[in-house]
PDB file of C-alpha atoms in Angstrom:
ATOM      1  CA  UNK A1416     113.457  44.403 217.080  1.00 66.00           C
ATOM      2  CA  UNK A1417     116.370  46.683 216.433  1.00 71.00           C
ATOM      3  CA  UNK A1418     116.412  45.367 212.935  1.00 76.00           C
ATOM      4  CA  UNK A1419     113.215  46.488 212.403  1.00 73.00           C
ATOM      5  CA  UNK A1420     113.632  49.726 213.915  1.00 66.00           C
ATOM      6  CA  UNK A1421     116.076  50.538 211.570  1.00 67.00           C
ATOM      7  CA  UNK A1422     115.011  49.300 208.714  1.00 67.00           C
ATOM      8  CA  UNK A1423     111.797  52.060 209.237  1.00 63.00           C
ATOM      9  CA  UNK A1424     114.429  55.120 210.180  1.00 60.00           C
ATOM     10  CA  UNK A1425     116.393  54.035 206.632  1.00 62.00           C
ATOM     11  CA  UNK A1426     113.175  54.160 204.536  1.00 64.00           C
ATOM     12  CA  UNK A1427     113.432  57.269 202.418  1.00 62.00           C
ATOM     13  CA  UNK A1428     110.309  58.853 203.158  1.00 71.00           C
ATOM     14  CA  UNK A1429     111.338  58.192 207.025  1.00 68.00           C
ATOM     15  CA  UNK A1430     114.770  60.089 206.146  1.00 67.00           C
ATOM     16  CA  UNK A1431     114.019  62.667 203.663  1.00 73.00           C
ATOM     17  CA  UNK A1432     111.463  64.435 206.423  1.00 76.00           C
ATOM     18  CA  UNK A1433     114.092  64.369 209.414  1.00 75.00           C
ATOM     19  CA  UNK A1434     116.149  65.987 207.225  1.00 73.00           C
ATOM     20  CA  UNK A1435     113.909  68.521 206.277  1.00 75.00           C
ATOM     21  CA  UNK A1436     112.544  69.188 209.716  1.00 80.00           C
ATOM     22  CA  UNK A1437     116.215  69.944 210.600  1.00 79.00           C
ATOM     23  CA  UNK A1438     116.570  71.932 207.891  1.00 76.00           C
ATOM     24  CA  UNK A1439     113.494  73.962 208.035  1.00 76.00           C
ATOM     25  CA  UNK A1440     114.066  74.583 211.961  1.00 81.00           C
ATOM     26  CA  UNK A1441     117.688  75.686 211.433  1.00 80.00           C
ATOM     27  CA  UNK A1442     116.604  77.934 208.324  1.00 77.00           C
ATOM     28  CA  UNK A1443     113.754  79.280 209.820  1.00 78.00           C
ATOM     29  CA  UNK A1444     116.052  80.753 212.934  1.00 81.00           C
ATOM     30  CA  UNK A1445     117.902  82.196 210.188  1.00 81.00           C
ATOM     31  CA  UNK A1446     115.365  84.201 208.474  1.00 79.00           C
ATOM     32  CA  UNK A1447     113.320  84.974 211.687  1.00 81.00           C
ATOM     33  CA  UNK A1448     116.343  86.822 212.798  1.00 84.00           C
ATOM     34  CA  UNK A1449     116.997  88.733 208.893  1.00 82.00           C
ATOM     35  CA  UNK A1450     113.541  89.560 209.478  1.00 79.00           C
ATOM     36  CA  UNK A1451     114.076  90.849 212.789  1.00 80.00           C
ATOM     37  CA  UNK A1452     117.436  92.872 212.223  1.00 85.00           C
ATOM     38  CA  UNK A1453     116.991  93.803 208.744  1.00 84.00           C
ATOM     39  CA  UNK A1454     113.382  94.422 207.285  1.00 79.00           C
ATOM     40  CA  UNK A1455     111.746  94.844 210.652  1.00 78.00           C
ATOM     41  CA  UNK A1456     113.631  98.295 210.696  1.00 80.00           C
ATOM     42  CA  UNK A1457     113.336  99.027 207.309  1.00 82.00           C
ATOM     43  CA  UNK A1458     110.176  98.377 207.238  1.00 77.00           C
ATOM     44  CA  UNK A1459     110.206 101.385 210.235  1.00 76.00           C
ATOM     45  CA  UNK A1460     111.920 103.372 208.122  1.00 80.00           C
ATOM     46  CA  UNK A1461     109.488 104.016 205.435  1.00 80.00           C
ATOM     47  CA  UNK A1462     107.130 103.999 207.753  1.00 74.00           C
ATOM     48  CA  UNK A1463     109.141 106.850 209.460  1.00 78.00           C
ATOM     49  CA  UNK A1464     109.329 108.980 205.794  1.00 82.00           C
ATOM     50  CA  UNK A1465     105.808 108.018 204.916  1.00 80.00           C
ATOM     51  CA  UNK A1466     104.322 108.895 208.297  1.00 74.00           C
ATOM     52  CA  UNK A1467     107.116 112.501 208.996  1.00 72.00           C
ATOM     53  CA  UNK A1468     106.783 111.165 212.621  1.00 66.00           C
ATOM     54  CA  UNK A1469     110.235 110.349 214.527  1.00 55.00           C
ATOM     55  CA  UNK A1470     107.973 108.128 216.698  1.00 58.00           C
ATOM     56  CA  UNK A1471     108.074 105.601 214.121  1.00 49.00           C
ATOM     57  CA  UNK A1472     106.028 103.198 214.353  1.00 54.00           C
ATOM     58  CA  UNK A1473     104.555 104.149 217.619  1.00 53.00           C
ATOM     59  CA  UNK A1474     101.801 106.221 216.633  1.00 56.00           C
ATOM     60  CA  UNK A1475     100.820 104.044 213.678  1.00 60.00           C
ATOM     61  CA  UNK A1476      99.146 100.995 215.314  1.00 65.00           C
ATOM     62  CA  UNK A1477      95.606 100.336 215.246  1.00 68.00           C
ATOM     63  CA  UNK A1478      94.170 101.006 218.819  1.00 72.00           C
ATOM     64  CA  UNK A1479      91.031  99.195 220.355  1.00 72.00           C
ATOM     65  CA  UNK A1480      90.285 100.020 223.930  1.00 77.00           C
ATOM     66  CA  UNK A1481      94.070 101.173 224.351  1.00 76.00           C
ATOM     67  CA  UNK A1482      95.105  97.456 222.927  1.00 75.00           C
ATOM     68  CA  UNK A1483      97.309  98.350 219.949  1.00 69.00           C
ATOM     69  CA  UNK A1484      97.420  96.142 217.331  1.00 72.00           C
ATOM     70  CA  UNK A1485     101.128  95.348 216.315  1.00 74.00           C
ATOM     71  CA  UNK A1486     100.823  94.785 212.487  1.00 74.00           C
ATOM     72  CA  UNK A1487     104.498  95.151 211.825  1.00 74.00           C
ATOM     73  CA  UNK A1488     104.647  91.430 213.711  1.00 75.00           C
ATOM     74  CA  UNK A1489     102.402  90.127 211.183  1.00 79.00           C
ATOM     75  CA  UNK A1490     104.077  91.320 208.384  1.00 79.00           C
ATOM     76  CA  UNK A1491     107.029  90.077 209.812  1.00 77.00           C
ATOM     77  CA  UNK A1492     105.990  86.751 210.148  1.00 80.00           C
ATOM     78  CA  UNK A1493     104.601  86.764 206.939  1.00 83.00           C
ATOM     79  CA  UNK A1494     107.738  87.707 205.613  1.00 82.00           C
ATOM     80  CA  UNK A1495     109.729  85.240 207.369  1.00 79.00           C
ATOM     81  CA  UNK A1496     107.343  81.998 205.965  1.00 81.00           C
ATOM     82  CA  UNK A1497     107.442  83.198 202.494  1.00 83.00           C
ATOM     83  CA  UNK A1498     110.865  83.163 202.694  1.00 82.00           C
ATOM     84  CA  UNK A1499     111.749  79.896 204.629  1.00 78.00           C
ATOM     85  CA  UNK A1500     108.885  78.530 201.947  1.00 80.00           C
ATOM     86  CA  UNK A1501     110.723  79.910 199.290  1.00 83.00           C
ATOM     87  CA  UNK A1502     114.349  78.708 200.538  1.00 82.00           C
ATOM     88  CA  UNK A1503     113.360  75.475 201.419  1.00 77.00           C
ATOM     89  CA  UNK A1504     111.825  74.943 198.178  1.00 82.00           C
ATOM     90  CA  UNK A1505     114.755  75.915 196.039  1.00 86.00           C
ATOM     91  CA  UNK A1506     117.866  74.861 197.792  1.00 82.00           C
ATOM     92  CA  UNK A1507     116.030  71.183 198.857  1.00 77.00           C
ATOM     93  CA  UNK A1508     112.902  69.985 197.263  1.00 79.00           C
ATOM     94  CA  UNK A1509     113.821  71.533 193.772  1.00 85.00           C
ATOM     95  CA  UNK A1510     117.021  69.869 193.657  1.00 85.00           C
ATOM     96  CA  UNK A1511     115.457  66.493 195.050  1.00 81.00           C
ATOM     97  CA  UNK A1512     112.779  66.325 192.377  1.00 82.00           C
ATOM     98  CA  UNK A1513     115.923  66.772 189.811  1.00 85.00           C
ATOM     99  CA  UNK A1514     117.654  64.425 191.255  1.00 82.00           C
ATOM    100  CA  UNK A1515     114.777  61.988 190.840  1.00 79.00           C
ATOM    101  CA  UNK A1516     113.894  62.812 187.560  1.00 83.00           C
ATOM    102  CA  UNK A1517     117.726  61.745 186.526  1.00 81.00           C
ATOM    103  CA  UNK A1518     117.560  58.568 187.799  1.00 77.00           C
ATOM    104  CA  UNK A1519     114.199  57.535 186.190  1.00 78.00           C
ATOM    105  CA  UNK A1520     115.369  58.609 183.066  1.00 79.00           C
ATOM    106  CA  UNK A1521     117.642  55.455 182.424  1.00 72.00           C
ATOM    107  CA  UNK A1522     114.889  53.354 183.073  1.00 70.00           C
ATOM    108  CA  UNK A1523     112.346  52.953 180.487  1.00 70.00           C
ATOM    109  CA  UNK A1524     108.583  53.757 180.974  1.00 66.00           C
ATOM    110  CA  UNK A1525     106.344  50.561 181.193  1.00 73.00           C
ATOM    111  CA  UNK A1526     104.187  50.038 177.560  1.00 76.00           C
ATOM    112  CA  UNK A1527     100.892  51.446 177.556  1.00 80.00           C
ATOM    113  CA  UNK A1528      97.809  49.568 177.450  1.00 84.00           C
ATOM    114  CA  UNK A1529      96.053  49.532 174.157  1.00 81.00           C
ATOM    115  CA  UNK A1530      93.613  51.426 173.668  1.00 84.00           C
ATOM    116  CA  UNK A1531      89.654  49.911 173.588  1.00 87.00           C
ATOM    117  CA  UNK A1532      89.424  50.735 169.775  1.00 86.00           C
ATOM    118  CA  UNK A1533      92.896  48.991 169.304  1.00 83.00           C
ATOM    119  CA  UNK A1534      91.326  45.803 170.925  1.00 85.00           C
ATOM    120  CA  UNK A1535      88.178  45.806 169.183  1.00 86.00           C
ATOM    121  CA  UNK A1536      90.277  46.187 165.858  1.00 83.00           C
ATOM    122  CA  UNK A1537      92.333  43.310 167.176  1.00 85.00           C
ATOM    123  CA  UNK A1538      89.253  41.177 167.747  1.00 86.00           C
ATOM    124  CA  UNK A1539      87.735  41.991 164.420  1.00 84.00           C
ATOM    125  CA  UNK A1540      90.813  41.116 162.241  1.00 80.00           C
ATOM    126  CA  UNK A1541      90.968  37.513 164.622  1.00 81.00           C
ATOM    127  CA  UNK A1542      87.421  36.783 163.975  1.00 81.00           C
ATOM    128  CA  UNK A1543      87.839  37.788 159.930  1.00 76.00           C
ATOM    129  CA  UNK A1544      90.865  35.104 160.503  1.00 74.00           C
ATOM    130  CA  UNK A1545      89.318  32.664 161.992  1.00 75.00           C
ATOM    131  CA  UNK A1546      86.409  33.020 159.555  1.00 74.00           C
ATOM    132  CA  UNK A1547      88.775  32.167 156.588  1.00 68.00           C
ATOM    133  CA  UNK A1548      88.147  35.333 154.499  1.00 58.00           C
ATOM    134  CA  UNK A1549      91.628  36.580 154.817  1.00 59.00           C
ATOM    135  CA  UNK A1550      94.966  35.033 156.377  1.00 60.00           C
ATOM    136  CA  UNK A1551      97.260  36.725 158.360  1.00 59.00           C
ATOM    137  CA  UNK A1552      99.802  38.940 156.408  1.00 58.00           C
ATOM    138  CA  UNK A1553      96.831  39.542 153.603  1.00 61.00           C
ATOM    139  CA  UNK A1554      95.774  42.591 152.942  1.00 60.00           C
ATOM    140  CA  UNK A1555      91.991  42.715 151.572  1.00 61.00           C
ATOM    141  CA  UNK A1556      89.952  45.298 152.417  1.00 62.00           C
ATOM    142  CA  UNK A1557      86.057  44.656 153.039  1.00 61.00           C
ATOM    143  CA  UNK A1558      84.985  46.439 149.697  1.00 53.00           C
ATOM    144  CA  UNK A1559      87.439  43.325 148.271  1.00 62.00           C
ATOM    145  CA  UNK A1560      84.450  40.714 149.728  1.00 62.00           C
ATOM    146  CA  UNK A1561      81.556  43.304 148.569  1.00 55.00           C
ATOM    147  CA  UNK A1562      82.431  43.170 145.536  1.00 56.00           C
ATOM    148  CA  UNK A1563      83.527  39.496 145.314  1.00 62.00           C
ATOM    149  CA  UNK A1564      86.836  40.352 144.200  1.00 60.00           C
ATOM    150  CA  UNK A1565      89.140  37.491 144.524  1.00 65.00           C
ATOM    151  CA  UNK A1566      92.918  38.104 145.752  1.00 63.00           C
ATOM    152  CA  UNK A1567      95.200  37.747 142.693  1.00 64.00           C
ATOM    153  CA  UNK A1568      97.522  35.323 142.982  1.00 62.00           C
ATOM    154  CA  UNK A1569     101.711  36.229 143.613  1.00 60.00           C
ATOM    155  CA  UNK A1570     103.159  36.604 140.409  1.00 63.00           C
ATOM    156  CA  UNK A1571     107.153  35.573 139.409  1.00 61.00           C
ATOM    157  CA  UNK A1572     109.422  38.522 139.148  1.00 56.00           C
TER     158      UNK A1572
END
């Protein structure tokens, strides 16, 4: 039972998401609180020089009913997933997808199928064959057996 058990926590897929769970909590602290301590108040700031008002922001939320609507939280938060997105992408699943693209690159890709004109051309030169108007390794065209040409025999060099 234990066997098992591990056996599903050491499958890759298994792995590779705990780790990025972990990683995208821990990150996402990070850049809540750069949002928070750094662009949250300069964010104010031009707010401040846009607006003239030393209130800051204060005076610059939407009101309904006396609710005001706190739209520097929003951009924060939009801030703060565009950047975990972005981190996360380039500092693990960038470097992942490189790292699988190495490896596959020693091995070589399976052959492709032949195409459906390929087999009929196959089939066609197999039936000629078997037919006896050519063998294999002639070359004859089918204006050759139009025309009732015969194939010349080898001659001595």
């Amino acid at each position: 039972m234990l066997k098992g058990f591990k056996d599903f926590i050491m499958r890759g897929n298994v792995v590779d998401l705990a780790v990025g769970v972990v990683i995208g909590a821990a990150f996402t602290g990070v850049v809540t609180q750069l949002t928070k301590s750094f662009l949250e108040p300069l964010i104010r700031v031009f707010v401040l020089l846009i607006t003239g008002s030393d209130k800051g922001l204060a005076g610059t939320a939407p009101k309904f009913r006396g609710i005001a609507f706190d739209w520097i939280a929003f951009v924060n938060a939009v801030i703060t997933f565009l950047l975990t997105a972005a981190a996360l992408y380039f500092l693990v699943v960038y470097p992942m997808n490189r790292l699988a693209e190495r490896r596959k690159r020693g091995e070589e890709p399976p052959p492709a199928a032949p195409s459906e004109e390929v087999k009929l051309l196959t089939e066609i030169r197999d039936a000629l064959v078997a037919a006896g108007h050519t063998t294999p390794g002639q070359q004859r065209g089918a204006l050759d057996d139009v025309l009732g040409r015969r194939p010349e025999p080898p001659t001595a060099r």
